Amino acid sequence: QREEDNRFKTIVSSTKDVIYTADLQGRLTFISPLAADFGYAPETLLNQTVTEFAHPDDKDFIVKAWENAVQTGRTLPILPYRLRRKDGTYAYVEQKSGVVFRDGRPAYITGVIRDVTEQKKTELLLRESETMMRMVFDTAADAIFIKDMNGMYVKANKACADLMGSTPEAMIGHTDSDYFPPEAAAEVFRTDSEVARSGKTLSLNNHHPFPGGSRHVNIIKTPLRNVRGETIGLLGIARDITDLKRMENELALTRAAEAVSSVARPMAHDFNNALAAINGYATLIDDGLAGDNPIKTEISQIIKAVGRAAELMSKFQDFARNPNIKRPEDKEKK
């Protein structure tokens, strides 16, 4: 018996869990020294009931589980509840217990209590993190997608599905060849393969013929790796920069117009001065000639040519004040 007692004490002292026994009424008859981890001296807990230390919201559940164990001789595989520490705070614990029989009848219950508070906190943080990531993924204005090594879509958010003219659920299992013309799909697959092969992130500015219309997009592609560092797929983020491209083009045209205006306006002014001088001298010569002088006809042609040049220069001055430079897409429409 002493050997068994020593063996039992060795097991109890080496485990990180709290071990207890209680009679069928739930009064503690033994509790291991690790009860101190919850702030209690083990000897002060003897003859107290196990339900006294449970969270008020968990008490009914524990009472029913205990009564069922006494009646049936079977306990639940795991009993999770909140256990009150001496300082009034609560720890999340999981209990495994069993019924000890004597002469074929339940005699007492023994259990092992494990503190899983940190595990619960970690699980809660993971759930919160997953919820946050899911919210970012689903509500992001940028298209986000995940592909496997065969270029097949594994996951896509709503923004990505909108670009493809599909839904996130319908995109799963499809490839870019289902959405793009052959040449565009082949180019996408080429860059995907480069990312998977090199293990490097690529940032690309592409003009894609999406089902809803061609768009300029900035795409970042980065490899997805498992815990062993092996590339198992690709994560992509695509931003529609069509409006930005249009604004860049308009800004370039505005600057070009300003440059043309800065050169053309003084040029028009100087040319008008030259025409005025030509017209003035031609008029003086014409006025000084007799009516039957044959040169008079040639002089009149010079004056007419100067007039036509003045009309053209007037239009040039209007253009110099407000250059109307057409965009490439305007020329294509025309």
Short mmCIF file of C-alpha atoms in Angstrom, two decimals:
data_model
loop_
_atom_site.label_atom_id
_atom_site.label_comp_id
_atom_site.label_asym_id
_atom_site.label_seq_id
_atom_site.Cartn_x
_atom_site.Cartn_y
_atom_site.Cartn_z
CA GLN A 1 0.00 0.00 0.00
CA ARG A 2 2.89 2.34 0.84
CA GLU A 3 4.42 1.65 -2.59
CA GLU A 4 1.12 2.43 -4.26
CA ASP A 5 0.77 5.60 -2.20
CA ASN A 6 4.29 6.71 -3.14
CA ARG A 7 3.63 5.97 -6.78
CA PHE A 8 0.39 7.94 -6.64
CA LYS A 9 2.08 10.89 -4.93
CA THR A 10 4.82 10.89 -7.58
CA ILE A 11 2.24 11.04 -10.37
CA VAL A 12 0.28 13.79 -8.62
CA SER A 13 3.37 15.92 -7.98
CA SER A 14 4.70 15.59 -11.54
CA THR A 15 1.51 16.48 -13.39
CA LYS A 16 0.63 20.07 -14.26
CA ASP A 17 -3.07 19.39 -13.74
CA VAL A 18 -5.12 19.51 -10.54
CA ILE A 19 -6.26 16.09 -9.40
CA TYR A 20 -9.17 15.65 -6.98
CA THR A 21 -11.58 13.10 -5.54
CA ALA A 22 -15.06 13.83 -4.27
CA ASP A 23 -17.86 11.83 -2.70
CA LEU A 24 -21.14 11.27 -4.50
CA GLN A 25 -22.55 14.50 -3.03
CA GLY A 26 -19.75 16.45 -4.66
CA ARG A 27 -17.75 17.19 -1.48
CA LEU A 28 -13.98 17.23 -2.05
CA THR A 29 -12.10 14.47 -0.21
CA PHE A 30 -8.72 15.07 -1.81
CA ILE A 31 -7.14 17.76 -4.02
CA SER A 32 -3.56 17.96 -5.25
CA PRO A 33 -1.09 20.73 -4.32
CA LEU A 34 -1.49 22.46 -7.70
CA ALA A 35 -4.74 23.91 -6.38
CA ALA A 36 -2.34 26.66 -5.29
CA ASP A 37 -2.19 27.75 -8.95
CA PHE A 38 -5.73 29.00 -8.47
CA GLY A 39 -4.81 30.70 -5.19
CA TYR A 40 -6.11 28.03 -2.79
CA ALA A 41 -4.36 26.06 -0.09
CA PRO A 42 -5.44 22.44 -0.79
CA GLU A 43 -6.38 21.69 2.82
CA THR A 44 -8.86 24.60 2.91
CA LEU A 45 -10.87 23.06 0.08
CA LEU A 46 -11.65 19.72 1.69
CA ASN A 47 -15.36 19.06 2.35
CA GLN A 48 -16.36 21.92 0.07
CA THR A 49 -18.53 21.07 -2.95
CA VAL A 50 -17.15 21.34 -6.46
CA THR A 51 -20.05 23.57 -7.56
CA GLU A 52 -19.02 26.30 -5.10
CA PHE A 53 -16.12 27.23 -7.39
CA ALA A 54 -18.01 27.23 -10.69
CA HIS A 55 -19.15 30.34 -12.54
CA PRO A 56 -22.86 31.04 -11.79
CA ASP A 57 -23.73 30.52 -15.47
CA ASP A 58 -22.02 27.09 -15.47
CA LYS A 59 -23.40 25.76 -12.15
CA ASP A 60 -26.58 24.13 -13.50
CA PHE A 61 -24.61 22.35 -16.21
CA ILE A 62 -22.12 20.92 -13.67
CA VAL A 63 -24.88 19.83 -11.25
CA LYS A 64 -26.72 17.97 -14.03
CA ALA A 65 -23.49 16.34 -15.26
CA TRP A 66 -22.64 15.24 -11.70
CA GLU A 67 -26.10 13.80 -11.04
CA ASN A 68 -26.01 11.95 -14.36
CA ALA A 69 -22.59 10.47 -13.50
CA VAL A 70 -23.86 9.24 -10.10
CA GLN A 71 -26.99 7.69 -11.66
CA THR A 72 -25.40 6.11 -14.74
CA GLY A 73 -21.82 5.55 -13.60
CA ARG A 74 -20.56 7.39 -16.72
CA THR A 75 -19.06 10.84 -16.98
CA LEU A 76 -18.79 13.20 -19.92
CA PRO A 77 -15.57 12.87 -21.97
CA ILE A 78 -14.69 16.50 -21.24
CA LEU A 79 -16.46 18.95 -18.97
CA PRO A 80 -15.61 22.58 -19.85
CA TYR A 81 -16.49 25.35 -17.40
CA ARG A 82 -15.17 28.44 -15.65
CA LEU A 83 -13.54 27.98 -12.27
CA ARG A 84 -13.32 30.80 -9.73
CA ARG A 85 -9.87 31.67 -8.48
CA LYS A 86 -9.39 32.89 -4.94
CA ASP A 87 -8.95 36.47 -6.15
CA GLY A 88 -12.44 36.35 -7.70
CA THR A 89 -11.37 36.05 -11.32
CA TYR A 90 -12.28 33.03 -13.42
CA ALA A 91 -10.15 30.55 -15.31
CA TYR A 92 -11.31 28.46 -18.25
CA VAL A 93 -10.79 24.79 -17.35
CA GLU A 94 -11.46 21.40 -18.88
CA GLN A 95 -12.16 18.46 -16.63
CA LYS A 96 -11.86 14.74 -17.29
CA SER A 97 -13.38 12.54 -14.63
CA GLY A 98 -14.43 9.01 -13.86
CA VAL A 99 -16.60 7.10 -11.42
CA VAL A 100 -14.87 4.72 -9.00
CA PHE A 101 -16.99 1.69 -8.10
CA ARG A 102 -17.02 -0.38 -4.94
CA ASP A 103 -18.99 -3.65 -4.77
CA GLY A 104 -20.51 -2.78 -8.14
CA ARG A 105 -21.88 0.57 -6.97
CA PRO A 106 -20.51 4.13 -7.49
CA ALA A 107 -18.36 5.01 -4.48
CA TYR A 108 -16.76 8.34 -5.43
CA ILE A 109 -15.67 10.41 -8.42
CA THR A 110 -12.15 11.39 -9.32
CA GLY A 111 -11.17 14.06 -11.82
CA VAL A 112 -8.34 15.92 -13.49
CA ILE A 113 -8.70 19.70 -14.03
CA ARG A 114 -6.58 21.45 -16.65
CA ASP A 115 -6.30 25.24 -16.91
CA VAL A 116 -6.90 26.16 -20.58
CA THR A 117 -7.25 29.93 -20.08
CA GLU A 118 -4.27 30.82 -22.28
CA GLN A 119 -5.45 28.36 -24.92
CA LYS A 120 -8.91 29.98 -24.86
CA LYS A 121 -7.36 33.42 -25.19
CA THR A 122 -5.29 32.24 -28.14
CA GLU A 123 -8.35 30.69 -29.76
CA LEU A 124 -10.29 33.92 -29.21
CA LEU A 125 -7.49 36.00 -30.73
CA LEU A 126 -7.32 33.63 -33.70
CA ARG A 127 -11.08 33.87 -34.23
CA GLU A 128 -10.93 37.66 -33.99
CA SER A 129 -8.00 37.72 -36.41
CA GLU A 130 -9.81 35.40 -38.83
CA THR A 131 -12.96 37.53 -38.57
CA MET A 132 -10.96 40.69 -39.25
CA MET A 133 -9.13 39.14 -42.20
CA ARG A 134 -12.38 37.79 -43.62
CA MET A 135 -13.98 41.24 -43.29
CA VAL A 136 -10.99 42.90 -45.02
CA PHE A 137 -11.01 40.23 -47.73
CA ASP A 138 -14.74 40.49 -48.38
CA THR A 139 -15.08 44.29 -48.23
CA ALA A 140 -11.82 45.40 -49.89
CA ALA A 141 -12.28 47.64 -52.92
CA ASP A 142 -9.26 45.97 -54.53
CA ALA A 143 -9.64 42.57 -56.16
CA ILE A 144 -8.05 39.84 -54.01
CA PHE A 145 -7.67 36.26 -55.18
CA ILE A 146 -5.85 33.03 -54.37
CA LYS A 147 -4.85 30.45 -57.01
CA ASP A 148 -3.37 26.98 -56.74
CA MET A 149 -0.28 25.82 -58.65
CA ASN A 150 -2.41 25.01 -61.70
CA GLY A 151 -3.73 28.56 -61.96
CA MET A 152 -7.15 27.55 -60.63
CA TYR A 153 -9.02 30.02 -58.42
CA VAL A 154 -9.28 28.78 -54.83
CA LYS A 155 -10.73 31.95 -53.34
CA ALA A 156 -11.81 35.37 -54.66
CA ASN A 157 -13.47 38.37 -53.04
CA LYS A 158 -16.45 40.30 -54.39
CA ALA A 159 -14.32 43.01 -56.03
CA CYS A 160 -12.45 40.34 -58.01
CA ALA A 161 -15.66 38.59 -59.01
CA ASP A 162 -17.15 41.91 -60.16
CA LEU A 163 -14.18 42.46 -62.49
CA MET A 164 -14.67 38.98 -63.91
CA GLY A 165 -18.41 39.39 -64.25
CA SER A 166 -18.98 36.48 -61.86
CA THR A 167 -19.51 35.70 -58.16
CA PRO A 168 -16.91 34.62 -55.58
CA GLU A 169 -18.52 31.19 -55.31
CA ALA A 170 -18.75 30.66 -59.07
CA MET A 171 -15.07 31.54 -59.63
CA ILE A 172 -13.77 28.69 -57.48
CA GLY A 173 -12.38 25.92 -59.68
CA HIS A 174 -12.11 28.13 -62.79
CA THR A 175 -8.99 29.51 -64.49
CA ASP A 176 -8.25 32.74 -66.36
CA SER A 177 -8.92 31.00 -69.68
CA ASP A 178 -12.59 30.98 -68.64
CA TYR A 179 -12.63 34.79 -68.50
CA PHE A 180 -9.94 36.16 -70.85
CA PRO A 181 -9.15 35.73 -74.55
CA PRO A 182 -6.43 33.10 -75.21
CA GLU A 183 -3.54 35.57 -75.57
CA ALA A 184 -4.42 37.46 -72.39
CA ALA A 185 -4.96 34.23 -70.42
CA ALA A 186 -1.60 32.89 -71.62
CA GLU A 187 0.18 36.08 -70.48
CA VAL A 188 -1.47 35.89 -67.04
CA PHE A 189 -0.43 32.24 -66.70
CA ARG A 190 3.14 33.16 -67.71
CA THR A 191 3.49 35.75 -64.94
CA ASP A 192 1.80 33.42 -62.43
CA SER A 193 4.33 30.71 -63.31
CA GLU A 194 7.20 33.18 -62.95
CA VAL A 195 6.09 34.05 -59.42
CA ALA A 196 5.72 30.37 -58.48
CA ARG A 197 9.08 29.46 -60.03
CA SER A 198 11.15 32.36 -58.69
CA GLY A 199 9.40 32.75 -55.35
CA LYS A 200 9.51 36.52 -55.83
CA THR A 201 6.73 39.10 -55.71
CA LEU A 202 5.82 40.83 -58.97
CA SER A 203 4.13 44.21 -59.43
CA LEU A 204 2.62 44.71 -62.89
CA ASN A 205 0.64 47.39 -64.71
CA ASN A 206 -1.53 45.69 -67.31
CA HIS A 207 -4.37 46.53 -69.66
CA HIS A 208 -6.76 43.59 -69.40
CA PRO A 209 -9.81 42.78 -71.56
CA PHE A 210 -12.17 41.95 -68.67
CA PRO A 211 -15.64 40.58 -69.47
CA GLY A 212 -17.19 43.93 -68.51
CA GLY A 213 -14.75 45.97 -70.58
CA SER A 214 -11.03 46.66 -70.82
CA ARG A 215 -9.47 48.12 -67.70
CA HIS A 216 -6.02 49.28 -66.59
CA VAL A 217 -4.99 47.39 -63.44
CA ASN A 218 -2.01 47.31 -61.12
CA ILE A 219 -1.51 43.70 -59.99
CA ILE A 220 0.72 42.47 -57.18
CA LYS A 221 1.39 38.72 -57.24
CA THR A 222 3.19 36.96 -54.42
CA PRO A 223 3.80 33.25 -53.71
CA LEU A 224 1.80 31.43 -51.03
CA ARG A 225 3.85 29.03 -48.90
CA ASN A 226 2.98 26.32 -46.41
CA VAL A 227 4.59 25.88 -42.98
CA ARG A 228 7.54 24.07 -44.61
CA GLY A 229 8.22 27.02 -46.89
CA GLU A 230 7.02 25.22 -50.02
CA THR A 231 5.14 27.29 -52.61
CA ILE A 232 1.58 25.97 -52.81
CA GLY A 233 -0.12 28.75 -54.74
CA LEU A 234 -0.33 32.44 -55.44
CA LEU A 235 -1.93 35.45 -53.74
CA GLY A 236 -2.88 38.36 -55.96
CA ILE A 237 -4.18 41.88 -55.35
CA ALA A 238 -5.41 43.89 -58.34
CA ARG A 239 -6.31 47.59 -58.26
CA ASP A 240 -8.33 49.23 -61.01
CA ILE A 241 -6.28 52.26 -62.11
CA THR A 242 -8.29 53.10 -65.24
CA ASP A 243 -9.44 56.45 -63.85
CA LEU A 244 -5.91 57.24 -62.68
CA LYS A 245 -4.57 56.52 -66.17
CA ARG A 246 -7.23 58.77 -67.68
CA MET A 247 -6.31 61.60 -65.28
CA GLU A 248 -2.62 61.11 -66.07
CA ASN A 249 -3.37 61.41 -69.80
CA GLU A 250 -5.49 64.49 -69.25
CA LEU A 251 -2.75 66.08 -67.15
CA ALA A 252 -0.19 65.30 -69.86
CA LEU A 253 -2.45 66.88 -72.49
CA THR A 254 -2.96 69.95 -70.33
CA ARG A 255 0.77 70.39 -69.91
CA ALA A 256 1.29 69.88 -73.64
CA ALA A 257 -1.35 72.52 -74.35
CA GLU A 258 0.34 74.95 -71.98
CA ALA A 259 3.70 74.32 -73.68
CA VAL A 260 2.19 74.87 -77.14
CA SER A 261 0.48 78.06 -75.96
CA SER A 262 3.66 79.45 -74.42
CA VAL A 263 5.48 79.01 -77.77
CA ALA A 264 2.66 79.84 -80.19
CA ARG A 265 1.38 83.09 -78.66
CA PRO A 266 4.60 85.13 -78.99
CA MET A 267 5.18 83.56 -82.43
CA ALA A 268 1.72 84.68 -83.58
CA HIS A 269 2.34 88.17 -82.24
CA ASP A 270 5.65 88.48 -84.08
CA PHE A 271 4.17 87.12 -87.32
CA ASN A 272 1.29 89.60 -87.12
CA ASN A 273 3.79 92.41 -86.77
CA ALA A 274 5.61 91.17 -89.90
CA LEU A 275 2.31 90.99 -91.83
CA ALA A 276 1.38 94.48 -90.70
CA ALA A 277 4.70 95.78 -92.00
CA ILE A 278 4.27 94.01 -95.35
CA ASN A 279 0.70 95.26 -95.69
CA GLY A 280 1.73 98.81 -94.77
CA TYR A 281 4.53 99.06 -97.29
CA ALA A 282 2.46 97.39 -100.02
CA THR A 283 -0.36 99.86 -99.42
CA LEU A 284 2.02 102.84 -99.61
CA ILE A 285 3.44 101.58 -102.92
CA ASP A 286 -0.06 100.99 -104.27
CA ASP A 287 -1.19 104.48 -103.30
CA GLY A 288 1.86 106.02 -105.00
CA LEU A 289 1.27 104.31 -108.35
CA ALA A 290 -0.80 105.65 -111.23
CA GLY A 291 -4.01 103.79 -111.97
CA ASP A 292 -2.70 102.40 -115.26
CA ASN A 293 0.60 101.23 -113.83
CA PRO A 294 0.99 97.45 -114.52
CA ILE A 295 2.73 96.92 -111.16
CA LYS A 296 -0.44 97.94 -109.39
CA THR A 297 -2.00 94.50 -110.15
CA GLU A 298 0.90 92.63 -108.54
CA ILE A 299 0.77 94.91 -105.49
CA SER A 300 -2.93 94.17 -105.04
CA GLN A 301 -2.18 90.45 -105.05
CA ILE A 302 0.37 90.99 -102.26
CA ILE A 303 -2.20 92.91 -100.22
CA LYS A 304 -4.79 90.11 -100.73
CA ALA A 305 -2.26 87.46 -99.73
CA VAL A 306 -1.44 89.45 -96.60
CA GLY A 307 -5.16 89.52 -95.77
CA ARG A 308 -5.51 85.78 -96.15
CA ALA A 309 -2.39 85.30 -93.99
CA ALA A 310 -3.90 87.61 -91.35
CA GLU A 311 -7.08 85.47 -91.25
CA LEU A 312 -5.03 82.30 -90.78
CA MET A 313 -2.94 84.01 -88.09
CA SER A 314 -6.14 85.05 -86.29
CA LYS A 315 -7.15 81.37 -86.07
CA PHE A 316 -3.62 80.51 -84.95
CA GLN A 317 -3.89 83.13 -82.19
CA ASP A 318 -7.18 81.58 -81.00
CA PHE A 319 -5.48 78.17 -80.88
CA ALA A 320 -2.47 79.65 -79.04
CA ARG A 321 -4.77 81.10 -76.38
CA ASN A 322 -6.65 77.77 -75.91
CA PRO A 323 -4.92 74.81 -77.59
CA ASN A 324 -7.41 72.01 -78.27
CA ILE A 325 -5.20 68.90 -78.27
CA LYS A 326 -7.19 65.75 -78.96
CA ARG A 327 -6.77 62.65 -76.82
CA PRO A 328 -5.88 59.38 -78.62
CA GLU A 329 -9.28 57.87 -77.79
CA ASP A 330 -11.00 60.96 -79.27
CA LYS A 331 -9.15 60.41 -82.55
CA GLU A 332 -10.17 56.75 -82.56
CA LYS A 333 -13.84 57.69 -82.06
CA LYS A 334 -13.58 60.24 -84.85
#
